[in-house]
Amino acid sequence: MNPVDPVDEEAARLYRAKVWGGADRTLWRTQVDGTVGARLRELADWTESSGHGEGPLDIYGDGLVEELERRVAEELGLPAAVFFPTGTMAQQAALRCWAGRTGSPVVALHPLAHPEVHESGAFGAVSGLRTVHPTDAPRLPTAEEVRDHPEPFGTLMLELPLRDAGFVLPTWEELTAVVEAARERDAVVHFDGARLWECPTHFGRTLAEIAGLADSVYLSFYKSLGGHSGAVLAGPEDVMAEARVWRHRYGGQVFQQYPAALSALRGLDEELPRLPSYVAHARVVASAVREALTEAGTGWFRVHPETPHTHQFQVWLPYDAEQLTAASLAQTEATGTLLFRRWFAPGAGGPPGVAVTELTVAGPGLEWTAEDVKAAVREFLSRLG
């Protein structure tokens, strides 16, 4: 088979973005939907209405960035927080700090965790860290797996939710038991909480209660909250002070970051209070998708988790990923409705002949009834032949 021409692939990506970004009806809007002008106007309008329009510009992390850090620390009930341009950098800094304190460069985490799958081996290549895996099951490790892992480690890193396993979360009791098991081994606990904002509904606990279990927490601003970019690391004051040093060393001491900081503050004001409603409606949407696929006699399929833990979940179908993506694109072109976006073949070790996509339910999705979802699923299936 000839390799895909990168020019053709880029043209296809831009075309998909144009069609899906222009959909009349969708369950959610991504950070790349729309145009530069529209996104800047939206942010400018919020800046003026929120009273930030006449404030000074930030320089090397003061002003608006400091305001954002204080706001997040208060939301999480933690002593201090540090703004980072990326989550990858934030977690590099966090794990470097903890390695120095514990005397161990070994981090226990899931093999599907973001640093293992999406960061090109950054922990080892950049920070001299080494990773071990208490489990490879498609869920977070249990207390027993953490307690019985045969190799010492200094930090246990838990991704909440575990995105590549289907945005899955443990129960509150399981989470507290895992944290306690790490403490028994004199390990610190770090939460990769890129999407931690979405977790209170599942746990029945506040953000502060969840974050309070860990020694440090990372959260993203463009995931869940719709920010332009940026991340935050929160934890003890002395660790955060050292994290600021590592941020500078890693090249993250950016001269000005007010657009990212403003969009994050907007997300805290507008999106954070709405997330519980998104999680609740994601359960309605997931049930409707499952019912429509059953009624259509699709055969094998999977909606995972059956009851979403957050406002995101997976759908699996027994078709080629390119065929499903083409059907998704054709549906939007013909009807203006966007149900599914791009589909992917499963990763290494996944079953052949199936594809998976992710569904997110956000503000636009609240307008969809269960019957709307089922009708969109039926229309999508009609394009598969």
PDB file of N, CA and C in Angstrom, residues 37 100 146 192 213 217 257:
ATOM      1  N   GLY A  37     -11.056  35.197  13.571  1.00  0.00           N
ATOM      2  CA  GLY A  37     -11.782  36.421  13.892  1.00  0.00           C
ATOM      3  C   GLY A  37     -12.924  36.180  14.861  1.00  0.00           C
ATOM      4  N   GLY A 100      12.887  14.675  43.222  1.00  0.00           N
ATOM      5  CA  GLY A 100      13.919  15.230  44.088  1.00  0.00           C
ATOM      6  C   GLY A 100      13.600  15.047  45.560  1.00  0.00           C
ATOM      7  N   VAL A 146      -1.515  -1.555  43.417  1.00  0.00           N
ATOM      8  CA  VAL A 146      -0.527  -0.565  43.848  1.00  0.00           C
ATOM      9  C   VAL A 146       0.290  -1.104  45.022  1.00  0.00           C
ATOM     10  N   ASP A 192      -3.058  13.449  37.311  1.00  0.00           N
ATOM     11  CA  ASP A 192      -3.139  13.996  35.956  1.00  0.00           C
ATOM     12  C   ASP A 192      -4.615  14.286  35.749  1.00  0.00           C
ATOM     13  N   LEU A 213      -7.129  14.837  47.917  1.00  0.00           N
ATOM     14  CA  LEU A 213      -6.555  13.504  48.089  1.00  0.00           C
ATOM     15  C   LEU A 213      -5.107  13.439  47.640  1.00  0.00           C
ATOM     16  N   VAL A 217      -1.781  18.367  41.686  1.00  0.00           N
ATOM     17  CA  VAL A 217      -2.812  18.162  40.670  1.00  0.00           C
ATOM     18  C   VAL A 217      -2.501  19.038  39.468  1.00  0.00           C
ATOM     19  N   GLN A 257       0.814  36.163  28.208  1.00  0.00           N
ATOM     20  CA  GLN A 257      -0.110  35.053  28.014  1.00  0.00           C
ATOM     21  C   GLN A 257      -1.552  35.468  28.271  1.00  0.00           C
TER      22      GLN A 257
END
